[in-house]
Short mmCIF file of C-alpha atoms in Angstrom, two decimals:
data_model
loop_
_atom_site.label_atom_id
_atom_site.label_comp_id
_atom_site.label_asym_id
_atom_site.label_seq_id
_atom_site.Cartn_x
_atom_site.Cartn_y
_atom_site.Cartn_z
CA UNK A 1 15.20 9.83 -2.82
CA UNK A 2 12.45 12.05 -2.04
CA UNK A 3 13.87 14.21 -5.42
CA UNK A 4 10.39 12.88 -6.59
CA UNK A 5 12.77 10.57 -8.43
CA UNK A 6 11.43 6.28 -7.99
CA UNK A 7 13.71 4.64 -5.75
CA UNK A 8 14.63 0.90 -5.76
CA UNK A 9 14.48 -1.53 -3.01
CA UNK A 10 18.04 -2.44 -1.81
CA UNK A 11 16.51 -5.85 -0.03
CA UNK A 12 14.33 -6.82 -3.83
CA UNK A 13 16.05 -4.58 -6.64
CA UNK A 14 12.37 -5.59 -8.89
CA UNK A 15 10.58 -3.21 -6.48
CA UNK A 16 10.16 0.18 -7.27
CA UNK A 17 8.92 2.43 -4.86
CA UNK A 18 7.28 5.60 -5.02
CA UNK A 19 6.36 8.38 -2.97
CA UNK A 20 3.07 9.67 -3.70
CA UNK A 21 0.32 11.71 -1.57
CA UNK A 22 -2.89 10.91 0.20
CA UNK A 23 -4.90 13.79 1.92
CA UNK A 24 -1.66 15.61 1.90
CA UNK A 25 0.30 13.20 3.50
CA UNK A 26 3.33 12.01 1.48
CA UNK A 27 3.61 7.70 1.63
CA UNK A 28 5.52 5.37 0.23
CA UNK A 29 4.18 3.34 -2.34
CA UNK A 30 4.51 -0.05 -4.04
CA UNK A 31 4.07 0.21 -8.20
CA UNK A 32 3.15 -2.99 -9.58
CA UNK A 33 1.92 -2.38 -12.73
CA UNK A 34 0.38 -5.85 -12.95
CA UNK A 35 -1.83 -5.09 -9.98
CA UNK A 36 -5.60 -5.43 -10.14
CA UNK A 37 -6.33 -4.65 -6.45
CA UNK A 38 -4.29 -1.66 -4.53
CA UNK A 39 -4.16 -2.49 -0.72
CA UNK A 40 -3.41 0.27 2.23
CA UNK A 41 -2.37 -0.44 5.65
CA UNK A 42 -4.94 0.06 8.26
CA UNK A 43 -2.75 2.26 10.68
CA UNK A 44 -2.67 4.04 7.16
CA UNK A 45 -5.51 4.60 6.26
CA UNK A 46 -6.55 5.53 10.10
CA UNK A 47 -3.71 8.22 10.25
CA UNK A 48 -4.82 9.90 6.79
CA UNK A 49 -8.55 9.71 6.67
CA UNK A 50 -10.94 11.58 9.30
CA UNK A 51 -13.80 9.32 7.44
CA UNK A 52 -15.05 6.26 9.69
CA UNK A 53 -13.87 3.49 8.79
CA UNK A 54 -16.87 0.91 7.75
CA UNK A 55 -15.79 -3.27 7.50
CA UNK A 56 -17.99 -4.30 4.71
CA UNK A 57 -16.12 -8.43 4.15
CA UNK A 58 -12.79 -9.83 5.29
CA UNK A 59 -11.01 -10.46 1.98
CA UNK A 60 -7.61 -12.32 1.42
CA UNK A 61 -5.01 -11.65 -1.15
CA UNK A 62 -2.01 -13.14 -2.85
CA UNK A 63 1.26 -11.13 -2.33
CA UNK A 64 3.59 -11.03 -5.37
CA UNK A 65 5.72 -14.00 -4.79
CA UNK A 66 3.01 -15.89 -5.81
CA UNK A 67 2.18 -18.17 -2.50
CA UNK A 68 1.80 -15.70 0.20
CA UNK A 69 -1.95 -15.28 1.35
CA UNK A 70 -2.71 -12.69 3.64
CA UNK A 71 -5.90 -11.24 5.18
CA UNK A 72 -6.80 -7.54 4.09
CA UNK A 73 -8.43 -5.77 7.38
#
């Protein structure tokens, strides 16, 4: 919903997706109250920021299913 209320994924009803604003761009965000890190895709970061992106290291992250690992760019 675009009325300020959280929406729930029909694919996975345990996911809570909210609309948030970053640099005046409205973007969807998943709420994870147990998360220790915040991730953003490289393409979204490029589209919302005019600052240069500097890669300092390439960490990995484990997704919420506990077994899927991804490289974080």
